[in-house]
Coordinates of C-alpha atoms in Angstrom, one line a residue:
Chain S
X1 CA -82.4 50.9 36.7
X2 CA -78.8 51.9 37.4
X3 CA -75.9 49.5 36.9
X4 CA -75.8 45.3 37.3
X5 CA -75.2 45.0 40.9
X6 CA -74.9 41.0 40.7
X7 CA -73.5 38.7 37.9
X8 CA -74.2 35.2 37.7
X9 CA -72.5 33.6 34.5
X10 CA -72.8 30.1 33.2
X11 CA -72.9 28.9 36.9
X12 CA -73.2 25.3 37.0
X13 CA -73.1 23.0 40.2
X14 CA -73.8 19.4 40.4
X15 CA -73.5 16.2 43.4
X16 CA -71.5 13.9 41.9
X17 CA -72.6 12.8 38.7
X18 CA -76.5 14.4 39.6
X19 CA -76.2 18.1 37.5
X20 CA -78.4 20.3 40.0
X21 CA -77.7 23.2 37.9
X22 CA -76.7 24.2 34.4
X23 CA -75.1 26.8 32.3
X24 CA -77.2 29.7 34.4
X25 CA -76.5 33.3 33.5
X26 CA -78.4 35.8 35.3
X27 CA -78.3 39.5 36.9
X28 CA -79.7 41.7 39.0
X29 CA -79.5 45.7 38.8
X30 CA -79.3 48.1 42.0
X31 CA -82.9 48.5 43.2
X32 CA -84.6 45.3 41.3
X33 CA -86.7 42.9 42.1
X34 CA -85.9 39.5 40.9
X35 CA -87.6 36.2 41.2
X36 CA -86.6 33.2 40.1
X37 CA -89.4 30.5 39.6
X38 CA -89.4 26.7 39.2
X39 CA -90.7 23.9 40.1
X40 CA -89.1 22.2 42.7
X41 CA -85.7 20.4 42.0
X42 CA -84.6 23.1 39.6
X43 CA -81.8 23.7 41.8
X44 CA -83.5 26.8 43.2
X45 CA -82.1 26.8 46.6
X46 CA -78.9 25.6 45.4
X47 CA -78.2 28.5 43.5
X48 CA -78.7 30.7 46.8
X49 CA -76.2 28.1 48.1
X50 CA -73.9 28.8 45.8
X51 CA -74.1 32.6 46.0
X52 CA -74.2 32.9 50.1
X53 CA -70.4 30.2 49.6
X54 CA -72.2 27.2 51.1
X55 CA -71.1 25.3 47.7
X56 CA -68.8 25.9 45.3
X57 CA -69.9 26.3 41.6
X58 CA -68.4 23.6 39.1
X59 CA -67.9 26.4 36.7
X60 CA -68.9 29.6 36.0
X61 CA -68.5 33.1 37.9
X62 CA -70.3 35.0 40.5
X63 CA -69.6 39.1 40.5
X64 CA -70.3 41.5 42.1
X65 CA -70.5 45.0 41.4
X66 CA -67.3 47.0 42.2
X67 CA -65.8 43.6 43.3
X68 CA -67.3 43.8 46.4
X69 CA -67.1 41.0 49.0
X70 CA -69.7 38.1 48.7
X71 CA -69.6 37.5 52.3
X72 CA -71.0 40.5 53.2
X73 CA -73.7 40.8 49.9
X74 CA -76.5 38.7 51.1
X75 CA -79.0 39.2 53.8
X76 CA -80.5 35.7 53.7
X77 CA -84.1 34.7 54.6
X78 CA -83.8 30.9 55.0
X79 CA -87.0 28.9 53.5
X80 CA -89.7 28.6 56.6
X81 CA -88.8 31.2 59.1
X82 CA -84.9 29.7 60.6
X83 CA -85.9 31.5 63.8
X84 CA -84.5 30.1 67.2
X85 CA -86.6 29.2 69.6
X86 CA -84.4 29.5 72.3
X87 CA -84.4 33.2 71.6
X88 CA -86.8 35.9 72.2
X89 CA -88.2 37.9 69.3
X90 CA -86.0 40.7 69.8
X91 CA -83.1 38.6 70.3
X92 CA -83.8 37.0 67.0
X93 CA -84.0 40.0 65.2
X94 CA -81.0 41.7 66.4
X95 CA -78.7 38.4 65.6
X96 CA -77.3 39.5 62.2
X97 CA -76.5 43.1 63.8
X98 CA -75.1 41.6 66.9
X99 CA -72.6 39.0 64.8
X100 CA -71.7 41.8 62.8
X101 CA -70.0 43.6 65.7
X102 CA -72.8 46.2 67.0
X103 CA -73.4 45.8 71.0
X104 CA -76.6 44.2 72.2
X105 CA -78.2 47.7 73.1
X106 CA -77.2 49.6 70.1
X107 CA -78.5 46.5 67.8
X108 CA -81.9 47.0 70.0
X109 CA -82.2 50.2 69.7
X110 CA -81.7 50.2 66.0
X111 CA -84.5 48.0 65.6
X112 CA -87.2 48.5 68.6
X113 CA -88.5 51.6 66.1
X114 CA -89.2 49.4 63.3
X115 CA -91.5 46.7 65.3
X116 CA -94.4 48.3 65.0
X117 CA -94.0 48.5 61.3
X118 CA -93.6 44.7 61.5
X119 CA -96.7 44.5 64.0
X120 CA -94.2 42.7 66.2
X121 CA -94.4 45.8 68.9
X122 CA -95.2 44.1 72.2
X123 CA -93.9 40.8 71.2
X124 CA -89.9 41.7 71.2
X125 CA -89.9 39.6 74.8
X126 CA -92.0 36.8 73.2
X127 CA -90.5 33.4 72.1
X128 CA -91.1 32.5 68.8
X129 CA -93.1 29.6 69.4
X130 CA -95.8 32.1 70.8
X131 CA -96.4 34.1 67.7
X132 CA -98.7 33.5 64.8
X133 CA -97.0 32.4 61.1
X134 CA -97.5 35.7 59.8
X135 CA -95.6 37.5 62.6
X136 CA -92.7 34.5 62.6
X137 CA -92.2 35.6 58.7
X138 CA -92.3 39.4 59.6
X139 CA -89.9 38.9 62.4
X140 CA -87.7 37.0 60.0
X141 CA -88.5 39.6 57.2
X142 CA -87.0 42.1 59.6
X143 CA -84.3 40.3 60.9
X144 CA -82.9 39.7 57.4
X145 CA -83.3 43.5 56.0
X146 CA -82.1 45.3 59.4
X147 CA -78.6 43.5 58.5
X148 CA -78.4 46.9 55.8
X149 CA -77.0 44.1 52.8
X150 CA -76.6 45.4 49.8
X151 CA -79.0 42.1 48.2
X152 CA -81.9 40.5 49.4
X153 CA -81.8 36.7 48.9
X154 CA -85.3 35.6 49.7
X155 CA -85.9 31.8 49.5
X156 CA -89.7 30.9 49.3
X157 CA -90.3 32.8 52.2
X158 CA -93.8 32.5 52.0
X159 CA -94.2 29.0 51.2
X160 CA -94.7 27.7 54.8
X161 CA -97.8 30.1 54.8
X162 CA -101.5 29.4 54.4
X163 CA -103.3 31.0 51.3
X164 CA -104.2 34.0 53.6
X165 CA -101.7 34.6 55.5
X166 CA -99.0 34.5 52.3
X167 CA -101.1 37.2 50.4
X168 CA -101.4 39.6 53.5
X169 CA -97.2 38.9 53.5
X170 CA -96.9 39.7 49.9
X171 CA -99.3 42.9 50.4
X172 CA -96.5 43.7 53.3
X173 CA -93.7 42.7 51.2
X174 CA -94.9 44.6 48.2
X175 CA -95.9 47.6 50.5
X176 CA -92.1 47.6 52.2
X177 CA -90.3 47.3 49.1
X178 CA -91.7 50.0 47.0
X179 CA -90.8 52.6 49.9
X180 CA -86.9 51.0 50.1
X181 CA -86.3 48.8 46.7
X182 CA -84.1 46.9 48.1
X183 CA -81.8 45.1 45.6
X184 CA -83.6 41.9 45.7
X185 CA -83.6 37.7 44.4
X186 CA -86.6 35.9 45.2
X187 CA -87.1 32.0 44.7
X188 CA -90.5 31.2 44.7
X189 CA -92.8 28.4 42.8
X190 CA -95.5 30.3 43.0
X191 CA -96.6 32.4 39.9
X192 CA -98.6 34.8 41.1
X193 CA -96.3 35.7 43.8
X194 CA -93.6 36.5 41.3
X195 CA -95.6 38.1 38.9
X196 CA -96.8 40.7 41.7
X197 CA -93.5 41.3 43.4
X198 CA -91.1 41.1 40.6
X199 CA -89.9 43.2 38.3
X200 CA -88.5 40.8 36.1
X201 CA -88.3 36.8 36.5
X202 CA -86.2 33.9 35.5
X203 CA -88.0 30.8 34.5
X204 CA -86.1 27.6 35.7
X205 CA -86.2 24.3 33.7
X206 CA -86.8 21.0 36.0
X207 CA -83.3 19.4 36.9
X208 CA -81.0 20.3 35.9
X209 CA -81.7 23.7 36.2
X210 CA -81.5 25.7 33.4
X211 CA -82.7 29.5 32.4
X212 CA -85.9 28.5 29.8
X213 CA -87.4 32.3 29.8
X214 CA -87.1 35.7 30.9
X215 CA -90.0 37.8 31.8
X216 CA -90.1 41.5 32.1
X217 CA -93.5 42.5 34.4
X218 CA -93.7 46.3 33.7
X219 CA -96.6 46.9 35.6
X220 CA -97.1 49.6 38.3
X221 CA -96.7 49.3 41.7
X222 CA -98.7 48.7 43.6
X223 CA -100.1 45.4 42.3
X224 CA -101.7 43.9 44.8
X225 CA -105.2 44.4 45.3
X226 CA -105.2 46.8 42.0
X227 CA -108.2 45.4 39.8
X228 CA -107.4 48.0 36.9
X229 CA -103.9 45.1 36.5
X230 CA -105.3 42.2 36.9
X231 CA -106.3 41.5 33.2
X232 CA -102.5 42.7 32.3
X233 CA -100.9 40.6 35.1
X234 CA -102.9 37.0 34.6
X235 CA -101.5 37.9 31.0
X236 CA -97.8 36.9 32.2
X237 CA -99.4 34.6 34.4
X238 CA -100.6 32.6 31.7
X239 CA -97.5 32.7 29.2
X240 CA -95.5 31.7 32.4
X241 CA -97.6 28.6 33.0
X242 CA -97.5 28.2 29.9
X243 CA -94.1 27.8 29.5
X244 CA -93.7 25.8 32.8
X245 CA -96.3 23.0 31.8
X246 CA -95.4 22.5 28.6
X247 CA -91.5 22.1 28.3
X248 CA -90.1 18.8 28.4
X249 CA -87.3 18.7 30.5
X250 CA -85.5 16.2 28.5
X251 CA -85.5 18.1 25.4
X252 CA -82.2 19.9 24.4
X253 CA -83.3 22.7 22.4
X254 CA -85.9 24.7 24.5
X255 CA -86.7 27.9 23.1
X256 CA -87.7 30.6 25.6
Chain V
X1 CA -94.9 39.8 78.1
X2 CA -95.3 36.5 80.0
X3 CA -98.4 36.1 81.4
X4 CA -98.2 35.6 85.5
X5 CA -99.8 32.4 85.8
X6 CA -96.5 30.3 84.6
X7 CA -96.0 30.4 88.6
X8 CA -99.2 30.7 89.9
X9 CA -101.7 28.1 92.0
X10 CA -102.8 26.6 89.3
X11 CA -99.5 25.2 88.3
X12 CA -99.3 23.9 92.2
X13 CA -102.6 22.1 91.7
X14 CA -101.5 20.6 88.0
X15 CA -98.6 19.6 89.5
X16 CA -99.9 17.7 92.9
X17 CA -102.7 16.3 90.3
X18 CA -99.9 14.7 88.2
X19 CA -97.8 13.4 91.2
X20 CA -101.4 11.9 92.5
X21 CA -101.4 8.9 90.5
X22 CA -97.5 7.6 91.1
X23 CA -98.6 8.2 94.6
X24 CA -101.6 6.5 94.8
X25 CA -99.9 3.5 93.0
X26 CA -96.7 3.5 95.7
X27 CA -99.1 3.8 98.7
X28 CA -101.2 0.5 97.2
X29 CA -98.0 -1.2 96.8
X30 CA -96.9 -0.9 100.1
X31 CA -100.2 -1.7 101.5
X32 CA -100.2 -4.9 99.9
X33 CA -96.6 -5.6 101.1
X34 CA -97.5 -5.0 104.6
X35 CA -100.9 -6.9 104.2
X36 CA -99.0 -9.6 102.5
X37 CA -96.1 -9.5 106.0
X38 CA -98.9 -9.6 108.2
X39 CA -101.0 -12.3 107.2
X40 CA -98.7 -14.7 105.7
X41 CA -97.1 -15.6 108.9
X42 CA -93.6 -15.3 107.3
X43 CA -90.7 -14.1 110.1
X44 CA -90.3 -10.5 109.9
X45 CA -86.2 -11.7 109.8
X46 CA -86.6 -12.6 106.2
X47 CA -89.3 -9.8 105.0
X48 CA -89.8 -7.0 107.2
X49 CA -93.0 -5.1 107.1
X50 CA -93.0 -1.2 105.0
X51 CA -94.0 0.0 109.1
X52 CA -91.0 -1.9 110.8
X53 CA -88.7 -0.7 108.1
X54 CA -90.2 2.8 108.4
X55 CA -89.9 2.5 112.4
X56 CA -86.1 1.2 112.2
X57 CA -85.4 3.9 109.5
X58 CA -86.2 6.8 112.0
X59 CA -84.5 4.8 114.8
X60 CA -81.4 5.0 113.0
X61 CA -81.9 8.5 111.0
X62 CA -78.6 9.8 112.2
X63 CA -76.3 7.0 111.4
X64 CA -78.4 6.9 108.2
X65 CA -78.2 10.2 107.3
X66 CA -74.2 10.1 108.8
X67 CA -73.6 7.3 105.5
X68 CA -76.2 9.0 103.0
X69 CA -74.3 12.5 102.9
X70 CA -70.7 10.5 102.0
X71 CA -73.1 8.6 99.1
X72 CA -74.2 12.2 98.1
X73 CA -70.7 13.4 97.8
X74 CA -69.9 10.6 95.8
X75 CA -73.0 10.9 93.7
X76 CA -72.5 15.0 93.5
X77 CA -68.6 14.7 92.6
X78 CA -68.6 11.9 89.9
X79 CA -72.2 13.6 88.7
X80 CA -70.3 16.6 88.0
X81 CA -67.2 15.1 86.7
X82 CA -69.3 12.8 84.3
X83 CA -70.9 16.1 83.3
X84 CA -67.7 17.8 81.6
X85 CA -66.4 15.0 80.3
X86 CA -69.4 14.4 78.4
X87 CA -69.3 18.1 77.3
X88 CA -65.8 18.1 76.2
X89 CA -66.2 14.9 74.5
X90 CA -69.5 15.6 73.0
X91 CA -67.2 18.9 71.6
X92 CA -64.1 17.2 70.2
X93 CA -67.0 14.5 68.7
X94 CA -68.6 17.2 67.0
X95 CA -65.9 19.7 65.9
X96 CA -63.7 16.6 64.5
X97 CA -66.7 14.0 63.9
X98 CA -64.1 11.4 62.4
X99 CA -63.3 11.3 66.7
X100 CA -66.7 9.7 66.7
X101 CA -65.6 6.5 65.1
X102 CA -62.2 6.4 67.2
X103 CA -64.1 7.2 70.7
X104 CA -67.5 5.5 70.2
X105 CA -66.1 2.1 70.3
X106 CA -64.5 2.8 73.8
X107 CA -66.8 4.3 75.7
X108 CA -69.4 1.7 74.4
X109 CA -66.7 -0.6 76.2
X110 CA -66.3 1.3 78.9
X111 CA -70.3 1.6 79.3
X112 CA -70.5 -2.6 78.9
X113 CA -68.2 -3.4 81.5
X114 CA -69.8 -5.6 84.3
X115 CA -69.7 -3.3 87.5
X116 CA -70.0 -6.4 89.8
X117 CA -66.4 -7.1 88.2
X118 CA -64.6 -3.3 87.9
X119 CA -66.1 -1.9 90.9
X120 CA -64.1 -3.8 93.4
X121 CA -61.1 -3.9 90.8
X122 CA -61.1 -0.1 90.9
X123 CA -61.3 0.1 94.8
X124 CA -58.8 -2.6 95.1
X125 CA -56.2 0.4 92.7
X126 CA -57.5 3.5 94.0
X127 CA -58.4 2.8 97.7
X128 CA -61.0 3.1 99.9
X129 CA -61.1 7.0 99.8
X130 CA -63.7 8.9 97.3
X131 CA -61.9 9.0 94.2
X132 CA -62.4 5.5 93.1
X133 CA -66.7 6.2 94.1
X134 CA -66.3 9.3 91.7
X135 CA -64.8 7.3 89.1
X136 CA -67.3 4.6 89.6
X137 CA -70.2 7.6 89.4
X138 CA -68.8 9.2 86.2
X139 CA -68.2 5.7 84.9
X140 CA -71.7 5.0 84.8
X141 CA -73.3 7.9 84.2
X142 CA -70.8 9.5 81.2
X143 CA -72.4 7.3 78.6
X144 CA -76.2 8.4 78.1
X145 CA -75.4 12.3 78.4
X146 CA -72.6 11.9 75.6
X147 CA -74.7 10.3 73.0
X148 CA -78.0 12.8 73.8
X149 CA -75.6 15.6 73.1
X150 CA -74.1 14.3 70.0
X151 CA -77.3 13.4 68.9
X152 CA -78.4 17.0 69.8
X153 CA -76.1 18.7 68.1
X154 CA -76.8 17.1 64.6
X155 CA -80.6 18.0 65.4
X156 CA -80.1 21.6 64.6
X157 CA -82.1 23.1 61.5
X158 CA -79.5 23.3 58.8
X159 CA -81.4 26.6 57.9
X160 CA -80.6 27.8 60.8
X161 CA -76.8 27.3 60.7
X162 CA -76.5 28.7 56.9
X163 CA -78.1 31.7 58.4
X164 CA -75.7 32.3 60.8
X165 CA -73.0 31.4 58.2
X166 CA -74.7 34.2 56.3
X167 CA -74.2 36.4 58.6
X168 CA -70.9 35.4 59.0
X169 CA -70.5 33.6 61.5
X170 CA -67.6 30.9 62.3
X171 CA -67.7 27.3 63.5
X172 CA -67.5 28.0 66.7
X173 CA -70.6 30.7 67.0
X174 CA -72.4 28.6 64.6
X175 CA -72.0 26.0 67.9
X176 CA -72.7 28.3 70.7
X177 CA -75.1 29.9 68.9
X178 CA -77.2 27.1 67.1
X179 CA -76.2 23.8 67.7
X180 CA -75.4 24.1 71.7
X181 CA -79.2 25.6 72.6
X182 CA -80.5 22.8 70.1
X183 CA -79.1 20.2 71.9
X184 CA -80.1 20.9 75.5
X185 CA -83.9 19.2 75.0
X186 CA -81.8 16.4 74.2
X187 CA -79.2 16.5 77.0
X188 CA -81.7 17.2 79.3
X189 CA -82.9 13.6 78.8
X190 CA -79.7 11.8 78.9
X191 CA -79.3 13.5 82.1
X192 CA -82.5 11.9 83.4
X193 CA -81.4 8.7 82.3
X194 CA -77.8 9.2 83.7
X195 CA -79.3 10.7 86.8
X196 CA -81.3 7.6 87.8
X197 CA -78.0 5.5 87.5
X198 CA -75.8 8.1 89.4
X199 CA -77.1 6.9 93.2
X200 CA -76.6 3.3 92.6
X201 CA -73.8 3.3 91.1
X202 CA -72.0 5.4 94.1
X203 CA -73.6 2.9 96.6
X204 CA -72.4 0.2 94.6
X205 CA -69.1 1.6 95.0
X206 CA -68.9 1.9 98.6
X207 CA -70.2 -1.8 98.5
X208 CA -67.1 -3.2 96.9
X209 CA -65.3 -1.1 99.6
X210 CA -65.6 2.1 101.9
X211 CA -65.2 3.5 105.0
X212 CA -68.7 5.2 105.6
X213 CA -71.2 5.5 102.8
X214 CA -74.6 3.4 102.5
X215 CA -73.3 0.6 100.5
X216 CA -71.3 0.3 103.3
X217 CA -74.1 0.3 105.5
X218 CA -76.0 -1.8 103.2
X219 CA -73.2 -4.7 103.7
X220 CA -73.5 -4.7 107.4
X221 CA -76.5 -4.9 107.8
X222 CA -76.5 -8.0 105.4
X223 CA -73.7 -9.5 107.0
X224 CA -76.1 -8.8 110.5
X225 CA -79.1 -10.2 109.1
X226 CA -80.7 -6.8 109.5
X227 CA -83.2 -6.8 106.2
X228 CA -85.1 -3.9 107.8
X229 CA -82.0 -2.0 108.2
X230 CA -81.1 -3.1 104.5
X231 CA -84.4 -1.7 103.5
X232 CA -84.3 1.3 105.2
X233 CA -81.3 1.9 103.6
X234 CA -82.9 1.4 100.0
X235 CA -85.5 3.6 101.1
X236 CA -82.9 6.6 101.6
X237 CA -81.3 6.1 98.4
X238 CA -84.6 5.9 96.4
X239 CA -85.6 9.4 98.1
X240 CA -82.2 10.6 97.0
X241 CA -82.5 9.4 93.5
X242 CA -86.0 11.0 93.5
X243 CA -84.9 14.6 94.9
X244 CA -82.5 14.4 92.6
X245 CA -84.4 13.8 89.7
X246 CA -87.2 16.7 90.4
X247 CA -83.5 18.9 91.4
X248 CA -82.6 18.1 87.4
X249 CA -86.3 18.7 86.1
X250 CA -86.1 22.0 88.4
X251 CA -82.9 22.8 86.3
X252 CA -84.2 22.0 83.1
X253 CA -86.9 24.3 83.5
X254 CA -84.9 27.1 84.3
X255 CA -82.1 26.5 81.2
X256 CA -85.1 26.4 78.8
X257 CA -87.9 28.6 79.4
X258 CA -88.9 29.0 76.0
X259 CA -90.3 25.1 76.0
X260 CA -92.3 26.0 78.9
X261 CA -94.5 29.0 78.0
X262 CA -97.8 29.0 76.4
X263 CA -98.0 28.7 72.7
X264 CA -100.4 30.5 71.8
X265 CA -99.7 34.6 71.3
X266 CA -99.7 36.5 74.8
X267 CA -100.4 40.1 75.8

């Protein structure tokens, strides 16, 4: 791992007198894969919120590396698929390209060669409604890392999936990542997913949110479908379960 | 790729299967009016038969058609007129929403107001030329497409709009973008609604006052005891309304093909 890339400290964020989030300190490195895991109403999403300028923080800092704008940080992949139906595929995919300034054609042409890749190839005139769940994620997959962002912020974006379909898109994910590691923060209440994608994970206390455990998964890549790691990656499984299940919120000193 | 049969026979045959019904149902209704004319014994004066009426509408087809095309006008001008009012308002509403407490209240005034009482009010200020029946036409029909696009609007996915924000985009590409195409199901239905209204309220208009028109034609035939003649009348404006109707499904069609495609996967 090179240097931090992203800084969160002591970032806390609240509605009204409701604290969402709490005293959370995090980073990311260049090239790292990041989940964050909760259950929901740890202020998951609110944290992307807070980092893509939606919300402002209470208190505490966001930095980037180099001081680099926060505008232009995040590709963002929305929770279910945020694709319009009004477009076609290709028009969907291109939208981040064509709002950054790039023409229509050049944004197409950038991406046609990566739809087959996506298994959207033959579909770029299709409305999303016609397509499958798995190929509505993959077109939003695409549409968020064609945008060239220094930092993934991908929020449950599997969650909308069913059993089958989310492992075939975490076999893709994992598959896609390890050829471009992509700087990236994933959100996720699902275990397993973060275990197999992630190089290290936050654990997130119910609300308010707080850090209650850091998990370093040094396992090789690739995981999924790799029966030689299973034994060593149900092992962080359990110890994150674990430590999920049996914290009580409303205790004030958690131990990770 | 779309698959050809979005235009094909079988979409002729759907349609003419779904009209079938609605036909079937207008046809025994005027059956039973012209059975009930016939055999009641009551003077055609006061309740013409659906085949007199029919007759007396070709007889007069040209001075009908002479008073439906100034009705059309009417209908066509304050249509359009209602239609970017209720844009620009439905804009200002939505770019400054505290707008939608200060212009709610008046144009739910405005849409209360007896037209028995403002229409000749409005002719009697404005004349007997087409502005007032424009007004009159916008009057009416402003209402039901401003509240389906506000309403539309605030239907977009909020994921959808921090995406674009994400990508950096303003307000104002965040509403051409997002919240513009999300509204047009629902504007699409208040112009139905408004579309319906449009028609009568031009030819009640031209009844309060008007040189040609067929409100106009409508009153002298009243004021000749001519019922038929009234009826015909009625009969013209209910195939306007209707052509107009299918000319605004027509468009609908056309400004959102996505809700008309097939969901499952193609090609």
């Amino acid at each position: 791992m090179s240097g931090v890339l992203l800084e969160l400290d002591r970032l806390a964020m609240g509605f009204g007198d409701l604290a969402v989030i709490e005293e959370i300190t995090m980073h990311l490195a260049r090239g790292e894969f990041v989940s964050i895991l909760g259950p929901s109403g740890s202020g998951k999403s609110t944290l992307f919120k807070l980092l893509l300028g939606e919300h402002r923080p209470a208190s505490g800092t966001i930095a980037l590396a180099g001081g680099g704008d926060r505008r232009s940080a995040f590709a963002y992949m929305p929770q279910r698929d945020a694709l319009m139906a009004w477009r076609r595929i290709i028009d969907n995919i291109t939208l981040g390209l064509e709002l950054a300034g790039m023409s229509r054609r050049t944004a197409r042409r950038k991406v046609v060669p990566m739809l087959g890749r996506f298994g959207l190839e033959g579909f770029e005139r299709s409305y999303p409604d016609q397509l499958s769940g798995g190929m509505r994620q993959r077109a939003a997959l695409l549409r968020t890392i064609v945008q060239d962002r220094p930092i993934l912020l991908l929020d449950e974006p599997f969650g909308a999936l069913d059993a089958l379909t989310r492992m075939q898109m975490q076999g893709f994910l994992e598959g896609l990542w390890t050829q471009n590691r992509w700087s990236s923060l994933l959100i996720t209440h699902d275990v397993r997913e973060a275990v197999l994608l992630s190089d290290r994970i936050y654990v997130l206390s119910a609300r308010p949110g707080r850090v209650i455990g850091e998990f370093d998964v040094a396992l090789d890549r690739p995981r999924i479908g790799s029966a030689g790691l299973a034994a060593a990656a149900s092992a962080i499984e359990a110890q994150i379960l674990d430590l999920l299940l049996n914290t009580n919120p409303d205790a004030k000193d958690i131990v990770s | 790729m779309f698959s050809s049969s979005a235009f094909g026979p079988s979409r002729l045959g759907r349609a003419l299967a779904l009209g079938l019904p609605a036909l079937l149902t207008i046809g025994a209704l005027v059956l039973a009016w012209e059975a009930y004319v016939r055999f009641s014994g009551l003077s055609q004066t006061v309740l013409p038969a659906p085949t007199t009426v029919a007759a007396q509408a070709f007889a007069q087809r040209a001075a009908l058609w002479a008073n439906a095309v100034p009705t059309l006008q009417a209908t066509g001008a304050g249509f359009a007129l209602s239609l970017c009012c209720a844009l620009a308002f439905s804009m200002i509403i939505d770019f400054v929403p505290m707008m939608r407490r200060v212009l709610f209240p008046v144009f739910i005034v405005f849409q209360t107001l007896p037209l028995v009482a403002i229409a000749p009010l409005i002719v009697l200020w404005f004349g007997f030329g087409l502005g007032p029946k424009i007004g009159l036409v916008a009057l009416v029909t402003f209402f039901p497409m401003l509240v389906a696009l506000v309403q539309g609007y605030g239907s977009t996915e909020r994921e959808i709009e921090a995406l674009l924000r994400s990508m950096g985009a303003g307000r104002l590409r965040v509403f051409l973008l997002a919240r513009l195409p999300s509204a047009l199901p629902y504007f699409f239905a208040g112009l139905r609604i408004s579309i319906t209204y449009a028609v009568v309220a031009a030819i009640f208009a031209e009844y309060s006052g008007a040189a040609r028109g067929l409100g106009i034609y409508i009153l002298n035939a009243k004021n000749s005891f001519r019922p038929d003649l009234v009826l015909s009348a009625v009969m013209v404006s209910a195939v306007l309304t209707l052509c107009l109707f299918a000319l605004v499904a027509a468009i609908e069609r056309l400004a959102m093909p996505w809700r008309h495609i097939h969901k499952e996967p193609t090609s």
